N, CA and C of each residue as an Amber inpcrd file, in Angstrom:
protein
   225
  10.7450000  17.6450000   4.3550000  10.3570000  17.5390000   2.9560000
   9.6020000  16.2280000   2.7320000   8.5110000  16.2990000   2.0080000
   7.7100000  15.0980000   1.7550000   8.3840000  14.1940000   0.7400000
   8.2080000  12.9190000   0.9690000   8.7560000  11.9120000   0.0690000
   7.8640000  11.8080000  -1.1780000   8.4810000  11.5830000  -2.3190000
   7.7410000  11.4030000  -3.5650000   6.9800000  10.0860000  -3.4930000
   5.6420000  10.1480000  -3.4730000   4.8380000   8.9280000  -3.3470000
   5.0610000   7.9700000  -4.5070000   5.3890000   8.5070000  -5.6630000
   5.6350000   7.6530000  -6.8130000   6.8440000   6.7520000  -6.6420000
   7.7170000   7.1230000  -5.7280000   8.9300000   6.3360000  -5.4850000
   8.9010000   5.6290000  -4.1350000   7.8500000   5.7890000  -3.3940000
   7.7280000   5.1870000  -2.0570000   7.1190000   3.7910000  -2.1890000
   7.8700000   2.7440000  -1.8650000   7.3360000   1.3860000  -2.0350000
   6.1310000   1.0890000  -1.1430000   6.0670000   1.7090000   0.0360000
   4.9010000   1.4830000   0.9040000   3.6670000   2.1190000   0.2680000
   3.8110000   3.3480000  -0.2490000   2.6780000   3.9880000  -0.9230000
   2.2370000   3.1700000  -2.1310000   3.1830000   2.7160000  -2.9200000
   2.8610000   1.9390000  -4.1130000   2.0860000   0.6750000  -3.7450000
   2.5200000  -0.0170000  -2.7010000   1.8160000  -1.2330000  -2.2610000
   0.4230000  -0.8900000  -1.7350000   0.3280000   0.1700000  -0.9210000
  -0.9720000   0.5680000  -0.3640000  -1.9450000   0.9480000  -1.4720000
  -1.4640000   1.6950000  -2.4610000  -2.3150000   2.1130000  -3.5780000
  -2.7780000   0.8950000  -4.3830000  -1.8720000  -0.0540000  -4.5750000
  -2.2300000  -1.2760000  -5.3080000  -3.3060000  -2.0520000  -4.5530000
  -3.1820000  -2.1500000  -3.2380000  -4.2090000  -2.8470000  -2.4440000
  -5.5490000  -2.1240000  -2.5270000  -5.5350000  -0.8040000  -2.4280000
  -6.7880000  -0.0370000  -2.5070000  -7.4670000  -0.2610000  -3.8550000
  -6.6780000  -0.2320000  -4.9300000  -7.2410000  -0.4780000  -6.2720000
  -7.7870000  -1.8880000  -6.3890000  -7.0120000  -2.8630000  -5.9340000
  -7.4320000  -4.2670000  -6.0610000  -8.7440000  -4.5220000  -5.3380000
  -8.9490000  -3.8800000  -4.1950000 -10.1940000  -4.0930000  -3.4500000
 -11.4130000  -3.6160000  -4.2160000 -11.2370000  -2.6590000  -5.0890000
 -12.3710000  -2.0900000  -5.8100000 -12.5080000  -2.6190000  -7.2330000
 -11.6800000  -3.5650000  -7.6100000 -11.8210000  -4.2000000  -8.9170000
 -13.0120000  -5.1550000  -8.8660000 -13.6020000  -5.4430000 -10.0130000
 -14.6910000  -6.4270000 -10.0360000 -14.2200000  -7.7360000  -9.3850000
 -15.0080000  -8.2360000  -8.4720000 -14.6570000  -9.4700000  -7.7640000
 -13.9070000  -9.2200000  -6.4730000 -13.3450000  -8.0270000  -6.3180000
 -12.6450000  -7.6880000  -5.0840000 -11.4910000  -8.6210000  -4.7830000
 -11.2710000  -8.8680000  -3.5120000 -10.1840000  -9.7370000  -3.0750000
 -10.7270000 -11.1080000  -2.7030000 -10.0170000 -12.1450000  -3.1050000
 -10.3980000 -13.4880000  -2.6660000  -9.8340000 -13.7120000  -1.2590000
 -10.1240000 -14.8680000  -0.6780000  -9.6930000 -15.1470000   0.6970000
  -8.1780000 -15.0640000   0.8580000  -7.4430000 -15.5850000  -0.1020000
  -5.9740000 -15.5680000  -0.0220000  -5.4550000 -14.1310000  -0.0650000
  -6.0340000 -13.3000000  -0.9130000  -5.6010000 -11.9060000  -1.0200000
  -5.9620000 -11.1280000   0.2400000  -7.1410000 -11.3970000   0.8230000
  -7.5240000 -10.7320000   2.0740000  -6.5520000 -11.0890000   3.1890000
  -6.1320000 -12.3440000   3.2400000  -5.1560000 -12.7690000   4.2460000
  -3.8180000 -12.0820000   4.0000000  -3.4020000 -12.0100000   2.7470000
  -2.1460000 -11.3430000   2.4070000  -2.1940000  -9.8660000   2.7970000
  -3.3210000  -9.2030000   2.5330000  -3.4810000  -7.7990000   2.9170000
  -3.4140000  -7.6570000   4.4310000  -4.1150000  -8.5140000   5.1530000
  -4.1020000  -8.4500000   6.6220000  -2.6820000  -8.6210000   7.1610000
  -1.9230000  -9.5220000   6.5800000  -0.5430000  -9.7330000   7.0190000
   0.3200000  -8.5170000   6.6960000   0.1230000  -7.9370000   5.5320000
   0.8890000  -6.7580000   5.1470000   0.5690000  -5.5960000   6.0830000
  -0.7170000  -5.4140000   6.4040000  -1.1160000  -4.3340000   7.3140000
  -0.5300000  -4.5350000   8.7050000  -0.4860000  -5.7740000   9.1730000
   0.0100000  -6.0790000  10.5200000   1.5360000  -5.9880000  10.6100000
   2.2190000  -6.0540000   9.5010000   3.6860000  -6.0960000   9.5060000
   4.3200000  -4.7830000   9.9490000   3.6250000  -3.6710000   9.7540000
   4.2370000  -2.3660000  10.0470000   3.1140000  -1.3400000  10.1990000
   3.1870000  -0.5380000  11.2480000   2.1620000   0.4930000  11.4620000
   2.1100000   1.4720000  10.2870000   3.2300000   1.6870000   9.6330000
   3.2560000   2.5850000   8.4670000   2.4320000   2.0130000   7.3170000
   2.3690000   0.6930000   7.2160000   1.5550000   0.0700000   6.1670000
   0.0900000   0.4470000   6.3590000  -0.4090000   0.2790000   7.5830000
  -1.8260000   0.5660000   7.8610000  -2.1280000   2.0480000   7.6380000
  -1.2580000   2.9210000   8.1470000  -1.4820000   4.3590000   7.9970000
  -1.5140000   4.7470000   6.5200000  -0.5770000   4.2450000   5.7580000
  -0.4970000   4.5830000   4.3360000  -1.6560000   3.9710000   3.5640000
  -2.0460000   2.7490000   3.9210000  -3.1820000   2.1090000   3.2640000
  -4.4630000   2.9170000   3.5060000  -4.6630000   3.3770000   4.7370000
  -5.8590000   4.1620000   5.0410000  -5.8800000   5.4580000   4.2280000
  -4.7070000   6.0750000   4.0530000  -4.6180000   7.2790000   3.2250000
  -4.9550000   6.9540000   1.7630000  -4.4170000   5.8730000   1.2560000
  -4.6860000   5.4720000  -0.1320000  -6.1650000   5.1390000  -0.3270000
  -6.7530000   4.4470000   0.6380000  -8.1670000   4.0710000   0.5370000
  -9.0620000   5.3140000   0.5540000  -8.7290000   6.3000000   1.3980000
  -9.5100000   7.5520000   1.4250000  -9.3930000   8.2780000   0.0880000
  -8.1750000   8.3380000  -0.4420000  -7.9700000   8.9890000  -1.7300000
  -8.7680000   8.2810000  -2.8230000  -8.7450000   6.9500000  -2.8200000
  -9.4980000   6.1790000  -3.8170000 -10.9840000   6.5260000  -3.7500000
 -11.5310000   6.6050000  -2.5300000 -12.9510000   6.9170000  -2.3800000
 -13.2590000   8.3440000  -2.8130000 -12.3760000   9.2920000  -2.4840000
 -12.6050000  10.6810000  -2.9000000 -12.5640000  10.8130000  -4.4180000
 -11.6360000  10.1470000  -5.0550000 -11.5330000  10.2030000  -6.5140000
 -12.8030000   9.6380000  -7.1470000 -13.3720000   8.6280000  -6.5330000
 -14.5960000   8.0350000  -7.0580000 -15.7840000   8.9710000  -6.9920000
 -15.7270000   9.9890000  -6.1470000 -16.8210000  10.9410000  -6.0200000
 -16.7350000  12.0680000  -7.0330000 -15.6120000  12.1970000  -7.7120000
 -15.4310000  13.2450000  -8.7120000 -16.1120000  12.7950000 -10.0030000
 -17.0430000  13.5910000 -10.5250000 -17.7200000  13.1710000 -11.7560000
 -16.7600000  13.1980000 -12.9430000 -16.9360000  12.2650000 -13.8690000
 -16.0930000  12.2650000 -15.0630000 -16.3230000  13.5290000 -15.8930000
 -15.2970000  13.9650000 -16.5800000 -15.3890000  15.1820000 -17.3850000
 -16.4340000  15.0600000 -18.4880000 -16.6850000  13.8480000 -18.9730000
 -17.6670000  13.6950000 -20.0510000 -19.0990000  13.9050000 -19.5580000
 -19.3040000  14.0670000 -18.2610000 -20.6390000  14.3620000 -17.7210000
 -20.8740000  15.8680000 -17.5800000 -19.8560000  16.6590000 -17.8990000
 -19.9650000  18.1110000 -17.7840000 -20.2770000  18.6650000 -19.1670000
 -21.3730000  19.4290000 -19.2920000 -21.7520000  19.9310000 -20.6190000
 -20.7040000  20.9060000 -21.1660000 -20.5410000  20.8670000 -22.4650000
 -19.6330000  21.7690000 -23.1730000 -20.3600000  23.1040000 -23.3470000
 -19.7820000  24.2110000 -22.8640000 -20.4920000  25.5010000 -22.9660000
 -20.6730000  25.9670000 -24.4150000 -19.8670000  25.4580000 -25.3290000
 -19.9740000  25.8640000 -26.7400000 -20.9930000  25.0310000 -27.5070000
 -21.5310000  24.0350000 -26.8480000 -22.4460000  23.1000000 -27.5190000
 -23.8910000  23.5170000 -27.2250000 -24.7180000  23.6020000 -28.2590000
 -26.1380000  23.9260000 -28.0680000 -26.9350000  22.6400000 -28.0090000
 -27.8920000  22.5840000 -27.1190000 -28.7750000  21.4130000 -26.9930000
 -29.9220000  21.4730000 -27.9580000
């Protein structure tokens, strides 16, 4: 049975790192070092981070709903 990602502390940390990397300004040197240390601490960290990063990139490719025309609306 799969673990609930919402309650998995490794998933939560990985998702937070993926989000932080894509915020304006990205990660500073101290944060990059902290991420590198977190990734090196456990193979599960790296695996989960890579999954979170892929998900973040896929979500970014989905167009926002406000870009889809309303079929009831006439131009």
